[in-house]
Short mmCIF file of C-alpha atoms in Angstrom, two decimals:
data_model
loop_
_atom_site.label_atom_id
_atom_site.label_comp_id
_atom_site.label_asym_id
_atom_site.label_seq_id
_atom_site.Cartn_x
_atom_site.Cartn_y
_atom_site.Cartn_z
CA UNK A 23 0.00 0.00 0.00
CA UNK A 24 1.14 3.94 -0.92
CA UNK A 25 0.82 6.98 0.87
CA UNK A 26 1.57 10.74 0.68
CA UNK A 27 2.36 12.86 3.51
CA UNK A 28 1.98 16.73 3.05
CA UNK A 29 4.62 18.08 4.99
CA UNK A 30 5.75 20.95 2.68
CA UNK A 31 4.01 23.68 4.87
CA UNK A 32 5.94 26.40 6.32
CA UNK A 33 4.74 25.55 9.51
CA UNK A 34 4.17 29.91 10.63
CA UNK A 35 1.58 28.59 13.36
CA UNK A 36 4.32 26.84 14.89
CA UNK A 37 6.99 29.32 15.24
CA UNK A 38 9.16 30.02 16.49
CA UNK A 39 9.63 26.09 16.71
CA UNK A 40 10.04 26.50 13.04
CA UNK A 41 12.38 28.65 12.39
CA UNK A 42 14.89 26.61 12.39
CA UNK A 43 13.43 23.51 10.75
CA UNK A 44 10.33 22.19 9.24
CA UNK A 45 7.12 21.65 10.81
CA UNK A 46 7.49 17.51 10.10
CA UNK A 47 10.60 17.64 12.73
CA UNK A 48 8.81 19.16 15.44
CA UNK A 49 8.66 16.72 18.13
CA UNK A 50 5.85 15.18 20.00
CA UNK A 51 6.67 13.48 23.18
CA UNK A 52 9.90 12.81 21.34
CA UNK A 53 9.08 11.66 18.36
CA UNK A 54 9.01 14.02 15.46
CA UNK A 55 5.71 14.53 13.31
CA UNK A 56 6.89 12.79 10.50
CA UNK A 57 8.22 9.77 12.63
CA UNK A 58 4.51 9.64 14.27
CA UNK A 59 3.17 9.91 10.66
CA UNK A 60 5.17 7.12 8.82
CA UNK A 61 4.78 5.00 11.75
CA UNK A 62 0.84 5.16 12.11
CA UNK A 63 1.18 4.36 8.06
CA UNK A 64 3.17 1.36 8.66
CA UNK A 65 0.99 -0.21 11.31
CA UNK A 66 -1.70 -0.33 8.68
CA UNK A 67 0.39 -2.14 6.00
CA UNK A 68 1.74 1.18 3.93
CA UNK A 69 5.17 0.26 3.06
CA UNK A 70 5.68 2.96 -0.04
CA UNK A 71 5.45 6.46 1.17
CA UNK A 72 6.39 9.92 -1.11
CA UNK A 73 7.01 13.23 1.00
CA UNK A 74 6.81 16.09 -0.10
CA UNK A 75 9.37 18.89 1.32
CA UNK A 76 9.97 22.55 0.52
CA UNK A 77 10.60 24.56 4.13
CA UNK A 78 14.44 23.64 5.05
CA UNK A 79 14.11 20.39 2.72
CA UNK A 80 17.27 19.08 3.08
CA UNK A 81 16.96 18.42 6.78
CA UNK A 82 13.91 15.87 6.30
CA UNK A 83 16.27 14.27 3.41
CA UNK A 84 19.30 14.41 5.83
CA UNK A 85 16.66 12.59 8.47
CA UNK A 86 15.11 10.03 6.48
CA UNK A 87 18.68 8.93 5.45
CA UNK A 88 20.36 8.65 8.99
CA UNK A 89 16.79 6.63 10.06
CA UNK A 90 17.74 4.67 7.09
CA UNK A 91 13.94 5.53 6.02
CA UNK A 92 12.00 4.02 8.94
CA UNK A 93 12.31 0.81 7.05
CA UNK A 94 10.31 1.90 4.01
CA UNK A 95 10.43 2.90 0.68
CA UNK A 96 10.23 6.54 0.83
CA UNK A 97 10.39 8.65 -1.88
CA UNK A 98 11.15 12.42 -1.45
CA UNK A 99 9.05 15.16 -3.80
CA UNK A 100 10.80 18.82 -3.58
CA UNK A 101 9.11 22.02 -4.24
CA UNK A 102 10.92 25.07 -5.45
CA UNK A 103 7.85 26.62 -4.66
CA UNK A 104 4.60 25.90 -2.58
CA UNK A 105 2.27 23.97 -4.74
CA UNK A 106 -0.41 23.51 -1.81
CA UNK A 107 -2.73 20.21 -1.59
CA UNK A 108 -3.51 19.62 -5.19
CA UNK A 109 0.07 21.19 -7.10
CA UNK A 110 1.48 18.35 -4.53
CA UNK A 111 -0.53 16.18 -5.07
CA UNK A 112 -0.22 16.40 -8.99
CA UNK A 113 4.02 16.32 -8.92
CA UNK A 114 4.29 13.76 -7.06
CA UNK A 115 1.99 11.78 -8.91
CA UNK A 116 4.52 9.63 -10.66
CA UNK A 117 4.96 7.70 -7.46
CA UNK A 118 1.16 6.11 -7.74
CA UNK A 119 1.37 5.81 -11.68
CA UNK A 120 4.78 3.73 -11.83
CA UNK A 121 2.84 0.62 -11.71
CA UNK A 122 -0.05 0.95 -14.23
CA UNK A 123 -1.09 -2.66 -13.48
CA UNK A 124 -1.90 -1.25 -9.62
CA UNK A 125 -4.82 0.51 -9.15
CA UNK A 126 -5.01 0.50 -5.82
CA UNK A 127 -6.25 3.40 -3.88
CA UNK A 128 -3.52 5.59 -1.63
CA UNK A 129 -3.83 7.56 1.31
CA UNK A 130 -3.17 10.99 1.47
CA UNK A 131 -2.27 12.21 4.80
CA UNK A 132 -1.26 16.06 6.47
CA UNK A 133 1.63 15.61 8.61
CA UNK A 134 0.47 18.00 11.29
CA UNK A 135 -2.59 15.63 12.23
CA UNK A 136 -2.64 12.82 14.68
CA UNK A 137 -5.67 10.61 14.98
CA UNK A 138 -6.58 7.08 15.96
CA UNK A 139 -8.56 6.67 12.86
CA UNK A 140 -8.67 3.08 11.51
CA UNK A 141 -7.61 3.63 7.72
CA UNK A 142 -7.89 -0.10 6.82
CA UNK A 143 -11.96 0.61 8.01
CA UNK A 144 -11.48 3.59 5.86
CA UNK A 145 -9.93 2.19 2.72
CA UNK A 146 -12.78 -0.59 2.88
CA UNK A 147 -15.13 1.96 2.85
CA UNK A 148 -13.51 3.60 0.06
CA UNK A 149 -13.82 0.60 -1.85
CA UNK A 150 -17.67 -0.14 -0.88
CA UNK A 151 -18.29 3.15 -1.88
CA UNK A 152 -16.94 3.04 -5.63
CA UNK A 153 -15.78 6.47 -4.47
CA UNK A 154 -13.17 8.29 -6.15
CA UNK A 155 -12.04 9.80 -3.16
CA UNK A 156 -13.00 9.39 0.61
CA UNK A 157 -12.45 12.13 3.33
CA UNK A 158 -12.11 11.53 6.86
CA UNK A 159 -14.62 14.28 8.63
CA UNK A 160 -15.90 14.42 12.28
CA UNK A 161 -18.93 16.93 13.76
CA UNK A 162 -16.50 19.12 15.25
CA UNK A 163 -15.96 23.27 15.01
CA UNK A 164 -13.89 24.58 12.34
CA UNK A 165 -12.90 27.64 10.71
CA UNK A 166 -13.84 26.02 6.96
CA UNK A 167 -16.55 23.30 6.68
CA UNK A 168 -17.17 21.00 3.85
CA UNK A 169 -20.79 20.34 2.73
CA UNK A 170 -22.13 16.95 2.04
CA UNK A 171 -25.57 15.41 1.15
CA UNK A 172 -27.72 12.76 2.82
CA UNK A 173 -25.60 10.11 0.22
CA UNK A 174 -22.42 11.54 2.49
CA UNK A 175 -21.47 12.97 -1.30
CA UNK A 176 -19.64 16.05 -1.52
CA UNK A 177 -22.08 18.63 -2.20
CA UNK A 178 -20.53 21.81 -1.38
CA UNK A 179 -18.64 24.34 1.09
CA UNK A 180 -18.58 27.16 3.60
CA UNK A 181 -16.58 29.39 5.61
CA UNK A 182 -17.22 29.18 9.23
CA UNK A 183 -21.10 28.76 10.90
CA UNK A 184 -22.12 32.03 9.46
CA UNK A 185 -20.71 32.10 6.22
CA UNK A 186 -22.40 31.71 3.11
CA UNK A 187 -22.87 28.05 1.56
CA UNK A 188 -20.91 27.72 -1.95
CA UNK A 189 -22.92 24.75 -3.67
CA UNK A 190 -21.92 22.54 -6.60
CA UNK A 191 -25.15 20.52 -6.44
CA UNK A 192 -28.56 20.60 -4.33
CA UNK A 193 -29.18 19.64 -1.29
CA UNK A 194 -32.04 20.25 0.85
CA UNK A 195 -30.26 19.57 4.18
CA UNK A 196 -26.62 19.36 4.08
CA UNK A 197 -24.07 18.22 6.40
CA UNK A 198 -22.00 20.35 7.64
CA UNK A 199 -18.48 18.53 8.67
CA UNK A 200 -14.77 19.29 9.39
CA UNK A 201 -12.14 17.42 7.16
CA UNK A 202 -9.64 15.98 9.35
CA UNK A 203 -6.77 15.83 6.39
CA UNK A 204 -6.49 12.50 5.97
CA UNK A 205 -7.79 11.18 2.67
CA UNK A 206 -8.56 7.58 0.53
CA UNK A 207 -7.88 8.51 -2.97
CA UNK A 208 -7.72 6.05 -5.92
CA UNK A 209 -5.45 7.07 -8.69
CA UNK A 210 -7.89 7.34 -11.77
CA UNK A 211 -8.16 10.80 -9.64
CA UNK A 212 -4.93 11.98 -11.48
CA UNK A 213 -6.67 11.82 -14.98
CA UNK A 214 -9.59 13.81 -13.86
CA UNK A 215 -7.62 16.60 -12.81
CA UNK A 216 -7.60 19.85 -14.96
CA UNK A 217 -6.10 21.84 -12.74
CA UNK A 218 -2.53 23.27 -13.26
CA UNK A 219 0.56 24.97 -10.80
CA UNK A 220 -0.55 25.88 -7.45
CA UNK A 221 -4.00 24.80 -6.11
CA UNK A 222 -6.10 23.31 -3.38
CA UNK A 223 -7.59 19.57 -3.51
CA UNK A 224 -10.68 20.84 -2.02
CA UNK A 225 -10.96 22.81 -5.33
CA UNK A 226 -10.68 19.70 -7.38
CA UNK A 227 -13.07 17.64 -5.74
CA UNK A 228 -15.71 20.12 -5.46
CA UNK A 229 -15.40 20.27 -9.36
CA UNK A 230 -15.67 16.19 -9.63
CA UNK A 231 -18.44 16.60 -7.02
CA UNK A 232 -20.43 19.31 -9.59
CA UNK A 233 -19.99 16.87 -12.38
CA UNK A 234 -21.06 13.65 -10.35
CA UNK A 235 -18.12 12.32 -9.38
CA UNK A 236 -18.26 10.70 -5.76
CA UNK A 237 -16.76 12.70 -2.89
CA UNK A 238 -17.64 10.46 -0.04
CA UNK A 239 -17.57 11.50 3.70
CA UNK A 240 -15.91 9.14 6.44
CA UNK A 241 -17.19 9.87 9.51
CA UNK A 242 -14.32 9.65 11.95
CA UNK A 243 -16.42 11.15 15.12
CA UNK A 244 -15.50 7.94 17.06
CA UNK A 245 -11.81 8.42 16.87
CA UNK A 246 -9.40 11.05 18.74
CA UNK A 247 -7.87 13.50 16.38
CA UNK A 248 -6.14 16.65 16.79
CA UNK A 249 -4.36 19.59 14.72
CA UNK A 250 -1.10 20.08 15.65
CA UNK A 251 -0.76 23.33 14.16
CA UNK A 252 0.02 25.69 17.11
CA UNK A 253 2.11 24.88 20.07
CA UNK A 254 -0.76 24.71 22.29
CA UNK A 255 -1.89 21.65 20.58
CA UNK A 256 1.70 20.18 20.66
CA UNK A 257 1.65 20.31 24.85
CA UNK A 258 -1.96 19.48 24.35
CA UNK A 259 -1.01 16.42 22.27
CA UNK A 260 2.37 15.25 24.21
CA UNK A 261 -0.19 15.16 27.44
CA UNK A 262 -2.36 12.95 25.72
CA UNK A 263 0.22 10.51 24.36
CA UNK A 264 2.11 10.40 27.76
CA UNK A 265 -1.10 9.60 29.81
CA UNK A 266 -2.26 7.33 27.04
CA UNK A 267 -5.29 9.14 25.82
CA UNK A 268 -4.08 9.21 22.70
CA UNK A 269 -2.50 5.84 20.92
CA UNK A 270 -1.01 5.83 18.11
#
């Protein structure tokens, strides 16, 4: 099984812990995010991982090398310059179109999350779904929410509890969820995608969504999952992890 971590973020929500280094070595109970990452990968049979890398690259290639890669493959994907979710997504996709007798689905997975989310329950979802990508999503507060139908299809988007509901196709009632960054995507996403340089996923699939593709929700409200954005959430999440709230 493949997998992508994002962990080409500048990581400005961190600082100063980033200053010096990027936001996928920040440790956690001392363990660095991308260690925590590639491990939680591993334990669910991902062996194959690309990363992408743009803030202080060479020290994630300098650490993957002296960790002699966790015991993976690992593949590294450098931006010049930030190519957010989708650009990512898109240059790196070599790495899931090497084999073109595999078609099996890949995760896609921020490094600055941590979760207990079960991602083999996830992938077999994927697959019951005949989705073309699956998005982990819990009831929970957010700044951004993402829009889905009574299917648990992608239907649309909206900024914040107020804001004003951007639709790509009808829905009487819709769900209003937070994305956790953690996604099931299965490659034939790659020849669906129009989009060029620097762009969001979101963006992507809310165009596939509009023209019937299927967007499907996970619902991951069951499972522990945090942002590990700030430093708050880095104490917050070192607490849990040391008094066993939160396993890996």
């Amino acid at each position: 099984m493949k997998a992508m971590i994002l962990a080409a973020g500048l990581g400005t929500r961190l600082r100063p812990l980033t200053n010096d280094r990027p936001k996928a070595l920040v440790e956690v109970a001392g363990r660095t995010l991308l260690e925590i990452t590639l491990a939680r990968l591993r334990a669910f049979g991902v062996s194959e991982v690309i990363v992408n890398v743009h803030h202080f690259a060479d020290l994630v290639v300098d650490y993957l090398k002296a960790h002699d890669n966790f015991g993976m493959r690992i593949e590294v994907s450098r931006e010049d310059v930030l190519l957010d979710t989708g650009g990512g997504l898109t240059k790196a996709s070599w790495f899931f179109l090497e084999d073109s007798s595999r078609e099996e689905a890949f995760l896609l997975h921020n490094v600055d999350v941590i979760s207990t989310i079960d991602f083999r329950r996830m992938m077999q979802f994927h697959k019951e779904k005949q989705a073309l990508a699956t998005l982990a999503v819990q009831e929970r507060k957010t700044s951004r929410y993402l829009l889905f139908d009574d299917q648990l299809q992608l239907c649309g988007r909206r900024a914040g509890r107020a804001g004003k509901a951007e639709m790509v196709h009808p829905s009487p009632r819709p769900q209003a969820l937070a994305f956790s960054g953690i996604h099931v995507i299965s490659p034939r996403l790659f020849a669906l995608m129009k989009e060029e340089g620097i762009f969001s996923i979101v963006d992507c699939y809310l165009r596939l969504a509009a023209s019937g593709e299927k967007i499907t929700a996970f619902r991951a409200d069951e499972y522990h999952w945090r942002d590990l954005g700030k430093p708050d959430d880095l104490r917050q999440a070192t607490h849990d992890l040391e008094q066993k709230t939160l396993r890996e």
